Tab-separated table of C-alpha atoms in Angstrom:
chain	number	residue	atom	x	y	z
I	281	MET	CA	0.022	-0.008	-0.024
I	282	LYS	CA	1.393	3.438	-0.959
I	283	LYS	CA	1.828	5.893	1.898
I	284	GLU	CA	0.452	8.651	-0.372
I	285	TYR	CA	-2.877	6.724	-0.456
I	286	LEU	CA	-3.287	6.942	3.303
I	287	LEU	CA	-2.259	10.661	3.360
I	288	ILE	CA	-4.909	11.554	0.793
I	289	ILE	CA	-7.500	9.448	2.623
I	290	TRP	CA	-6.710	11.122	5.897
I	291	LYS	CA	-6.939	14.628	4.413
I	292	GLY	CA	-10.268	13.688	2.972
I	293	ILE	CA	-11.634	12.553	6.182
I	294	GLN	CA	-10.296	15.674	7.946
I	295	TYR	CA	-11.986	17.828	5.415
I	296	ARG	CA	-15.445	16.382	6.291
I	297	LYS	CA	-15.169	15.452	9.960
I	298	LEU	CA	-18.741	15.869	10.921
I	299	ARG	CA	-20.151	13.965	7.988
I	300	THR	CA	-17.677	11.042	8.588
I	301	ALA	CA	-18.484	11.088	12.281
I	302	LEU	CA	-22.251	10.721	11.567
I	303	THR	CA	-21.542	7.918	8.977
I	304	VAL	CA	-19.311	6.096	11.502
I	305	LEU	CA	-22.115	6.552	14.106
I	306	GLY	CA	-24.577	4.687	11.992
I	307	ILE	CA	-22.162	1.735	11.622
I	308	ILE	CA	-21.412	1.808	15.350
I	309	ILE	CA	-25.133	1.562	16.304
I	310	GLY	CA	-25.799	-1.298	13.878
I	311	ILE	CA	-22.824	-3.393	14.703
I	312	GLY	CA	-23.112	-2.626	18.371
I	313	ALA	CA	-26.766	-3.810	18.336
I	314	ILE	CA	-26.029	-6.938	16.513
I	315	VAL	CA	-23.042	-8.014	18.702
I	316	ALA	CA	-24.946	-7.136	21.933
I	317	LEU	CA	-28.040	-9.103	20.728
I	318	LEU	CA	-25.944	-12.140	19.779
I	319	LEU	CA	-24.061	-12.156	23.057
I	320	VAL	CA	-27.137	-11.642	25.272
I	321	SER	CA	-29.259	-14.059	23.455
I	322	SER	CA	-26.440	-16.659	23.573
I	323	GLY	CA	-26.083	-16.163	27.204
I	324	LEU	CA	-29.819	-16.473	27.841
I	325	GLU	CA	-29.991	-19.726	25.717
I	326	ASN	CA	-27.032	-21.208	27.506
I	327	SER	CA	-28.477	-20.371	30.919
I	328	ILE	CA	-31.826	-21.872	29.934
I	329	LYS	CA	-30.224	-25.014	28.624
I	330	GLU	CA	-28.095	-25.325	31.772
I	331	GLN	CA	-31.137	-25.079	34.003
I	332	PHE	CA	-33.054	-27.713	31.976
I	333	ALA	CA	-30.086	-29.973	31.839
I	334	LYS	CA	-30.147	-30.149	35.588
I	335	MET	CA	-33.747	-31.288	35.404
I	336	GLY	CA	-32.788	-34.453	33.517
I	337	SER	CA	-34.348	-35.956	30.411
I	338	ASN	CA	-36.176	-38.677	32.369
I	339	ARG	CA	-38.535	-36.184	34.043
I	340	LEU	CA	-42.089	-35.567	32.856
I	341	TYR	CA	-44.290	-32.729	34.002
I	342	VAL	CA	-48.116	-32.934	34.089
I	343	THR	CA	-50.011	-29.639	34.173
I	344	ILE	CA	-53.284	-28.255	33.170
I	345	LYS	CA	-53.229	-27.345	29.524
I	346	THR	CA	-52.821	-23.604	28.920
I	347	GLN	CA	-50.658	-21.463	26.683
I	348	GLY	CA	-47.054	-22.380	27.581
I	349	PHE	CA	-45.997	-23.918	30.777
I	350	SER	CA	-48.524	-23.162	33.552
I	351	LEU	CA	-48.801	-24.024	37.198
I	352	GLN	CA	-52.564	-23.564	37.254
I	353	SER	CA	-54.449	-25.938	39.625
I	354	GLY	CA	-56.893	-28.499	38.229
I	355	LEU	CA	-55.137	-31.768	38.783
I	356	THR	CA	-56.170	-33.927	41.769
I	357	TYR	CA	-54.773	-36.580	44.139
I	358	ASP	CA	-56.913	-39.060	42.078
I	359	ASP	CA	-54.704	-38.217	39.122
I	360	VAL	CA	-51.661	-38.904	41.135
I	361	GLU	CA	-52.880	-42.401	41.974
I	362	VAL	CA	-53.243	-43.128	38.167
I	363	PHE	CA	-49.512	-42.715	37.819
I	364	ASN	CA	-48.682	-44.477	41.002
I	365	ARG	CA	-50.235	-47.635	39.666
I	366	MET	CA	-48.082	-47.536	36.530
I	367	GLY	CA	-44.825	-49.444	36.468
I	368	GLU	CA	-42.982	-46.874	34.404
I	369	PHE	CA	-42.222	-44.316	37.105
I	370	LYS	CA	-39.661	-44.450	39.792
I	371	TRP	CA	-41.133	-41.376	41.522
I	372	VAL	CA	-44.491	-39.601	41.342
I	373	THR	CA	-44.306	-36.293	43.107
I	374	PRO	CA	-47.378	-33.939	43.246
I	375	TYR	CA	-46.821	-30.270	44.066
I	376	VAL	CA	-49.257	-27.871	45.586
I	377	ILE	CA	-48.426	-24.081	45.142
I	378	LYS	CA	-50.052	-21.285	47.105
I	379	GLN	CA	-49.539	-17.606	47.378
I	380	TRP	CA	-49.745	-17.223	51.128
I	381	SER	CA	-48.764	-14.764	53.851
I	382	VAL	CA	-45.540	-15.496	55.551
I	383	GLU	CA	-44.689	-13.686	58.817
I	384	TYR	CA	-41.356	-13.321	60.544
I	385	THR	CA	-40.424	-10.752	63.321
I	386	LYS	CA	-43.774	-9.174	62.898
I	387	LYS	CA	-43.120	-8.574	59.123
I	388	THR	CA	-45.580	-10.051	56.674
I	389	LYS	CA	-44.930	-10.847	53.086
I	390	PHE	CA	-47.031	-12.593	50.523
I	391	LEU	CA	-44.819	-15.324	49.013
I	392	GLN	CA	-45.185	-18.493	47.037
I	393	VAL	CA	-45.238	-21.696	49.166
I	394	THR	CA	-44.730	-25.054	47.614
I	395	ALA	CA	-45.848	-28.317	49.220
I	396	ASN	CA	-44.665	-31.686	48.190
I	397	PRO	CA	-44.407	-35.297	49.637
I	398	ILE	CA	-41.431	-35.465	52.008
I	399	ASP	CA	-40.832	-39.251	52.023
I	400	ASN	CA	-37.545	-40.303	50.292
I	401	MET	CA	-36.738	-36.635	49.511
I	402	GLU	CA	-33.190	-37.495	48.484
I	403	GLY	CA	-34.408	-39.917	45.907
I	404	ARG	CA	-37.145	-37.622	44.666
I	405	TRP	CA	-34.814	-34.717	44.196
I	406	ALA	CA	-31.794	-36.712	42.912
I	407	ASP	CA	-29.973	-34.967	39.977
I	408	LEU	CA	-31.983	-31.691	40.581
I	409	ASP	CA	-29.079	-29.997	42.291
I	410	PHE	CA	-31.034	-29.467	45.481
I	411	SER	CA	-28.690	-29.244	48.321
I	412	VAL	CA	-28.746	-27.353	51.636
I	413	ALA	CA	-26.239	-24.752	52.848
I	414	GLU	CA	-27.465	-24.941	56.471
I	415	GLY	CA	-29.530	-27.565	58.369
I	416	ARG	CA	-31.143	-30.522	56.474
I	417	ILE	CA	-33.964	-31.441	54.120
I	418	PHE	CA	-37.055	-33.208	55.263
I	419	ASN	CA	-37.201	-36.655	56.797
I	420	ASN	CA	-40.293	-38.893	56.882
I	421	ILE	CA	-41.528	-37.650	60.239
I	422	ASP	CA	-41.374	-33.900	59.595
I	423	LYS	CA	-44.739	-32.111	59.277
I	424	TYR	CA	-44.744	-28.516	60.224
I	425	SER	CA	-41.215	-27.856	59.030
I	426	VAL	CA	-39.954	-25.676	56.291
I	427	VAL	CA	-36.902	-25.503	53.985
I	428	ILE	CA	-36.241	-22.009	52.437
I	429	GLY	CA	-34.104	-20.485	49.655
I	430	GLN	CA	-31.296	-18.026	50.113
I	431	ARG	CA	-33.382	-14.941	49.352
I	432	ILE	CA	-35.915	-15.884	52.041
I	433	ALA	CA	-33.162	-16.492	54.464
I	434	ASN	CA	-31.104	-13.308	53.790
I	435	ASP	CA	-33.050	-10.676	51.712
I	436	ILE	CA	-36.754	-10.778	52.150
I	437	PHE	CA	-37.110	-9.888	55.690
I	438	ASP	CA	-35.257	-7.353	57.865
I	439	LYS	CA	-33.668	-10.103	59.915
I	440	LYS	CA	-31.841	-13.174	58.728
I	441	VAL	CA	-34.036	-16.351	58.822
I	442	GLY	CA	-31.804	-19.205	60.071
I	443	VAL	CA	-32.266	-22.796	61.070
I	444	ASN	CA	-34.596	-23.228	64.046
I	445	SER	CA	-36.300	-19.864	63.223
I	446	ASN	CA	-40.141	-19.890	63.070
I	447	LEU	CA	-42.184	-18.688	60.175
I	448	LEU	CA	-45.965	-18.035	60.512
I	449	ILE	CA	-47.268	-19.393	57.118
I	450	ASN	CA	-51.009	-18.556	56.547
I	451	GLY	CA	-51.371	-18.300	60.276
I	452	VAL	CA	-49.658	-21.582	61.104
I	453	ASN	CA	-46.292	-21.858	62.855
I	454	PHE	CA	-43.480	-23.649	60.910
I	455	LYS	CA	-39.925	-24.422	62.128
I	456	VAL	CA	-37.093	-23.703	59.689
I	457	ILE	CA	-34.904	-27.014	59.342
I	458	GLY	CA	-32.854	-26.101	56.345
I	459	VAL	CA	-31.626	-23.332	53.971
I	460	PHE	CA	-31.077	-24.324	50.267
I	461	ASP	CA	-27.785	-23.507	48.531
I	462	LYS	CA	-27.826	-20.542	46.238
I	463	PHE	CA	-29.308	-21.502	42.776
I	464	GLY	CA	-28.516	-18.164	40.971
I	465	ASN	CA	-32.040	-17.055	39.998
I	466	PRO	CA	-34.600	-15.214	42.208
I	467	GLU	CA	-37.449	-17.843	41.690
I	468	SER	CA	-35.410	-20.804	42.979
I	469	ASP	CA	-33.680	-18.688	45.667
I	470	SER	CA	-37.163	-17.622	46.916
I	471	MET	CA	-38.458	-21.209	47.502
I	472	ILE	CA	-40.383	-22.044	50.594
I	473	HIS	CA	-41.036	-25.885	50.744
I	474	ILE	CA	-43.315	-27.464	53.328
I	475	PRO	CA	-44.743	-31.028	53.559
I	476	ILE	CA	-47.784	-31.775	51.477
I	477	ASP	CA	-49.526	-33.339	54.529
I	478	ALA	CA	-49.285	-30.051	56.338
I	479	ILE	CA	-50.935	-28.125	53.552
I	480	ARG	CA	-53.695	-30.691	53.172
I	481	GLU	CA	-54.379	-30.298	56.988
I	482	MET	CA	-54.327	-26.548	56.608
I	483	LEU	CA	-56.860	-26.715	53.895
I	484	GLY	CA	-59.145	-28.893	55.940
I	485	GLY	CA	-58.651	-32.041	53.807
I	486	ASN	CA	-61.344	-30.834	51.371
I	487	ASP	CA	-59.134	-29.196	48.744
I	488	LYS	CA	-57.699	-32.024	46.569
I	489	SER	CA	-56.236	-29.735	43.902
I	490	ILE	CA	-52.734	-30.268	42.614
I	491	ASN	CA	-50.814	-27.699	40.551
I	492	ILE	CA	-48.154	-29.945	38.947
I	493	ILE	CA	-47.109	-33.651	39.064
I	494	GLU	CA	-43.566	-34.638	38.389
I	495	LEU	CA	-42.980	-38.063	36.961
I	496	VAL	CA	-39.409	-39.625	37.097
I	497	VAL	CA	-39.184	-42.373	34.426
I	498	LYS	CA	-37.365	-45.550	35.527
I	499	PRO	CA	-33.854	-46.072	34.016
I	500	GLY	CA	-33.799	-47.906	30.626
I	501	LEU	CA	-37.345	-46.732	29.614
I	502	ASN	CA	-38.047	-44.192	26.982
I	503	PRO	CA	-39.557	-41.062	28.432
I	504	GLU	CA	-41.638	-40.369	25.223
I	505	ASP	CA	-43.205	-43.849	25.396
I	506	ALA	CA	-43.850	-43.386	29.081
I	507	ALA	CA	-45.521	-40.029	28.456
I	508	LYS	CA	-47.864	-41.418	25.818
I	509	LYS	CA	-48.920	-44.313	28.112
I	510	ALA	CA	-49.401	-41.866	31.071
I	511	LYS	CA	-51.465	-39.574	28.855
I	512	GLU	CA	-53.697	-42.494	27.737
I	513	ASN	CA	-54.245	-43.701	31.307
I	514	LEU	CA	-55.191	-40.176	32.512
I	515	ARG	CA	-57.497	-39.801	29.619
I	516	LYS	CA	-59.283	-43.041	30.543
I	517	LYS	CA	-59.533	-41.904	34.167
I	518	ARG	CA	-60.929	-38.520	33.239
I	519	GLY	CA	-63.168	-40.010	30.552
I	520	VAL	CA	-61.973	-37.741	27.737
I	521	LYS	CA	-60.969	-38.601	24.049
I	522	ALA	CA	-57.613	-37.795	22.524
I	523	GLY	CA	-57.409	-34.167	21.585
I	524	ASN	CA	-60.009	-33.094	24.064
I	525	GLU	CA	-57.852	-33.487	27.226
I	526	ASP	CA	-57.487	-30.446	29.461
I	527	PHE	CA	-54.033	-31.561	30.748
I	528	ASP	CA	-50.570	-31.863	29.150
I	529	ILE	CA	-47.554	-34.053	29.922
I	530	ALA	CA	-44.364	-32.382	28.862
I	531	THR	CA	-40.682	-33.415	28.767
I	532	PRO	CA	-37.974	-30.865	29.652
I	533	GLU	CA	-37.020	-30.919	25.928
I	534	GLN	CA	-40.496	-29.630	25.024
I	535	LEU	CA	-40.467	-27.045	27.680
I	536	LEU	CA	-37.004	-25.869	26.395
I	537	GLY	CA	-38.398	-25.808	22.910
I	538	GLN	CA	-41.296	-23.507	24.007
I	539	LEU	CA	-38.889	-21.120	25.716
I	540	ASN	CA	-36.496	-21.166	22.679
I	541	SER	CA	-39.421	-20.363	20.371
I	542	ILE	CA	-40.232	-17.254	22.376
I	543	LEU	CA	-36.577	-16.379	22.519
I	544	GLY	CA	-36.270	-16.795	18.776
I	545	ILE	CA	-39.189	-14.366	18.115
I	546	VAL	CA	-37.488	-11.820	20.242
I	547	GLN	CA	-34.253	-12.335	18.625
I	548	THR	CA	-35.719	-12.048	15.135
I	549	VAL	CA	-37.400	-8.720	15.935
I	550	LEU	CA	-34.200	-7.242	17.511
I	551	LEU	CA	-32.104	-8.629	14.716
I	552	ALA	CA	-34.413	-6.922	12.144
I	553	ILE	CA	-33.976	-3.561	13.930
I	554	ALA	CA	-30.248	-3.961	13.959
I	555	ILE	CA	-30.083	-4.889	10.231
I	556	ILE	CA	-32.186	-1.756	9.486
I	557	SER	CA	-29.484	0.247	11.381
I	558	LEU	CA	-26.761	-1.371	9.302
I	559	ILE	CA	-28.693	-0.598	6.073
I	560	VAL	CA	-29.002	3.081	7.149
I	561	GLY	CA	-25.215	3.026	8.006
I	562	SER	CA	-24.465	1.604	4.554
I	563	ILE	CA	-26.499	4.250	2.841
I	564	GLY	CA	-24.669	6.842	4.914
I	565	ILE	CA	-21.287	5.619	3.707
I	566	MET	CA	-22.453	5.617	0.105
I	567	ASN	CA	-23.914	9.102	0.384
I	568	SER	CA	-20.727	10.376	2.163
I	569	MET	CA	-18.514	8.787	-0.610
I	570	TYR	CA	-20.665	10.241	-3.443
I	571	THR	CA	-20.477	13.673	-1.818
I	572	SER	CA	-16.735	13.233	-1.266
I	573	VAL	CA	-16.245	12.471	-4.988
I	574	LEU	CA	-18.156	15.510	-5.890
I	575	GLU	CA	-16.259	17.751	-3.541
I	576	ARG	CA	-12.852	16.423	-4.544
I	577	THR	CA	-13.297	16.560	-8.367
I	578	LYS	CA	-10.465	19.131	-8.361
I	579	ASP	CA	-8.174	16.733	-6.405
I	580	ILE	CA	-9.159	13.851	-8.724
I	581	GLY	CA	-8.499	15.940	-11.920
I	582	VAL	CA	-5.079	17.108	-10.603
I	583	MET	CA	-4.136	13.441	-9.608
I	584	ARG	CA	-5.147	12.188	-13.066
I	585	ALA	CA	-3.254	15.047	-14.716
I	586	VAL	CA	-0.018	14.244	-13.041
I	587	GLY	CA	-0.254	10.468	-13.809
I	588	ALA	CA	-2.577	8.812	-11.365
I	589	THR	CA	-4.270	5.880	-12.935
I	590	SER	CA	-7.967	4.925	-12.769
I	591	ARG	CA	-6.915	2.034	-10.439
I	592	ASP	CA	-5.182	4.501	-8.182
I	593	ILE	CA	-8.294	6.541	-7.750
I	594	LEU	CA	-10.467	3.449	-7.237
I	595	VAL	CA	-8.144	2.085	-4.598
I	596	ILE	CA	-8.022	5.366	-2.715
I	597	PHE	CA	-11.798	5.746	-2.505
I	598	LEU	CA	-12.369	2.037	-1.756
I	599	LEU	CA	-9.840	2.148	1.010
I	600	GLU	CA	-11.570	5.249	2.465
I	601	SER	CA	-14.874	3.624	2.577
I	602	THR	CA	-13.473	0.389	4.018
I	603	LEU	CA	-11.489	2.115	6.705
I	604	VAL	CA	-14.576	4.005	7.728
I	605	GLY	CA	-16.508	0.745	7.954
I	606	LEU	CA	-13.707	-0.945	9.930
I	607	PHE	CA	-13.313	1.868	12.319
I	608	GLY	CA	-17.170	1.996	13.071
I	609	GLY	CA	-17.222	-1.791	13.295
I	610	ALA	CA	-14.355	-1.764	15.832
I	611	ILE	CA	-16.072	0.716	18.054
I	612	GLY	CA	-19.420	-0.996	17.445
I	613	VAL	CA	-18.130	-4.391	18.634
I	614	ALA	CA	-16.624	-2.761	21.744
I	615	LEU	CA	-19.938	-1.074	22.396
I	616	GLY	CA	-21.796	-4.327	21.902
I	617	VAL	CA	-19.489	-6.171	24.270
I	618	ALA	CA	-19.900	-3.400	26.878
I	619	VAL	CA	-23.721	-3.398	26.656
I	620	SER	CA	-23.888	-7.209	26.964
I	621	LYS	CA	-21.646	-7.161	30.021
I	622	MET	CA	-23.961	-4.386	31.430
I	623	PHE	CA	-26.904	-6.741	30.984
I	624	GLU	CA	-24.971	-9.529	32.852
I	625	TRP	CA	-24.257	-7.066	35.773
I	626	VAL	CA	-27.826	-6.021	35.909
I	627	ALA	CA	-28.990	-9.644	35.878
I	628	ALA	CA	-26.577	-10.480	38.684
I	629	VAL	CA	-27.948	-7.519	40.700
I	630	ALA	CA	-31.401	-8.766	40.169
I	631	GLY	CA	-30.407	-12.213	41.361
I	632	TYR	CA	-29.966	-14.060	38.067
I	633	SER	CA	-26.363	-14.948	38.590
I	634	ILE	CA	-26.689	-17.964	36.300
I	635	PHE	CA	-26.843	-15.542	33.312
I	636	LYS	CA	-23.298	-15.311	31.915
I	637	VAL	CA	-22.155	-13.618	28.761
I	638	THR	CA	-19.221	-15.350	26.997
I	639	ILE	CA	-17.138	-13.198	24.676
I	640	SER	CA	-16.348	-15.049	21.461
I	641	PRO	CA	-13.134	-13.989	19.717
I	642	ILE	CA	-14.699	-15.235	16.439
I	643	LEU	CA	-17.706	-12.992	16.867
I	644	ILE	CA	-15.516	-9.967	17.513
I	645	ILE	CA	-13.414	-10.625	14.397
I	646	PHE	CA	-16.386	-11.282	12.343
I	647	GLY	CA	-18.105	-8.155	13.491
I	648	VAL	CA	-15.127	-5.983	12.474
I	649	LEU	CA	-14.542	-7.706	9.141
I	650	PHE	CA	-18.278	-7.585	8.318
I	651	SER	CA	-18.442	-3.876	8.845
I	652	GLY	CA	-15.278	-3.428	6.747
I	653	MET	CA	-16.885	-5.463	3.935
I	654	MET	CA	-19.959	-3.449	4.288
I	655	GLY	CA	-17.958	-0.218	3.867
I	656	LEU	CA	-16.187	-1.766	0.863
I	657	LEU	CA	-19.362	-2.695	-0.902
I	658	ALA	CA	-21.167	0.594	0.006
I	659	GLY	CA	-18.109	2.543	-1.368
I	660	TYR	CA	-17.762	0.659	-4.617
I	661	LEU	CA	-20.142	2.602	-6.923
I	662	PRO	CA	-18.875	6.028	-5.743
I	663	SER	CA	-15.250	4.812	-6.076
I	664	LYS	CA	-16.014	3.481	-9.531
I	665	ASN	CA	-17.420	6.889	-10.499
I	666	ALA	CA	-14.348	8.627	-9.231
I	667	SER	CA	-11.967	6.247	-11.084
I	668	ASN	CA	-13.841	6.825	-14.410
I	669	LEU	CA	-13.531	10.654	-14.150
I	670	ARG	CA	-11.213	11.894	-16.917
I	671	PRO	CA	-8.895	14.938	-16.285
I	672	VAL	CA	-10.638	16.998	-19.025
I	673	GLU	CA	-14.048	16.394	-17.444
I	674	ALA	CA	-12.769	17.409	-14.038
I	675	LEU	CA	-11.235	20.665	-15.526
I	676	ARG	CA	-14.534	21.356	-17.426
I	677	TRP	CA	-16.592	20.792	-14.196
I	678	LEU	CA	-14.187	23.126	-12.352
I	679	HIS	CA	-14.509	25.836	-15.011
I	680	ASN	CA	-18.293	25.662	-15.110
I	681	THR	CA	-18.587	25.915	-11.345
I	682	GLY	CA	-16.101	28.683	-11.034
I	683	CYS	CA	-13.804	26.734	-8.772
């Protein structure tokens, strides 16, 4: 590359600083938006996959059919017995979920309380990454005992809730016997688990509603086949035909697919916005280069008159548009990385420490090269026009304009 090329390019950029800055700004916004989107969406996707991987592929979840995954009540203990009679499941675990008042040191909060069977808890929760930082989980003789998450223990109330503390849940006294390890998301860290027998007694024994039933398929069996058989049996018990059932039995893969579909829609919308920004940036480069050619007709004429070839002119203007794209792309990539890291920090402050942004060197290199290529393509037509300008045309144009 000739040093003179860079000198001419630098003088051209210096001559139109504001226009170049605005052009570069368009590239920065477009590339920054795309990089931030890709990094944040990748972090979200990886976090979701990690959480569902902990659930295990051998677990099925029975819920009342609604849009998406719902914990709406409508299942009953009779439904639980249908699955208990089947030989495909190692564990059948019903969950009752209530939004109840929880009082501690005269402070009352309305929180989600989850009740589940406490017999063989270690077996039921195996592979779910449920472990306690303090105390213990339930044993078979516990009744009015509670195991809480880290946020309940440390953040929700003015005073720390520790083992042997007492919580007044819906007017009934429960003793804290354990505190879960930190999970990394507010929902899991805000868990309050009590024995299902306690909640049935609190409800007077008349309320038989269940929010969700978890089925653990025995090793060696196909979860899809087990789900089909479970659905058939529950249809028979409820007396409904296929396609008319008001319940659903989902695998973690299906739940993950639903979440990924929603995430995909959001990604598509944001990506479309970012692409529009890039198109605007490309038009800005092309407009700037066309204007530059017009303003520098005198320089082009002089360069051609002293021996510069069409190729020299083409290279100069192509390099200029490419460098503008590369410069905007480099700043845009840095901005995108900074924005994605800011999202990670905000998520951590909000309690979602499982959300992590992983910076990919390939993405950084691609972002810079892509913006450079965009500048090259956007500057081609103006550069071609400049290279085709003959000295006599330049002198005639200068004479007609009085320059």
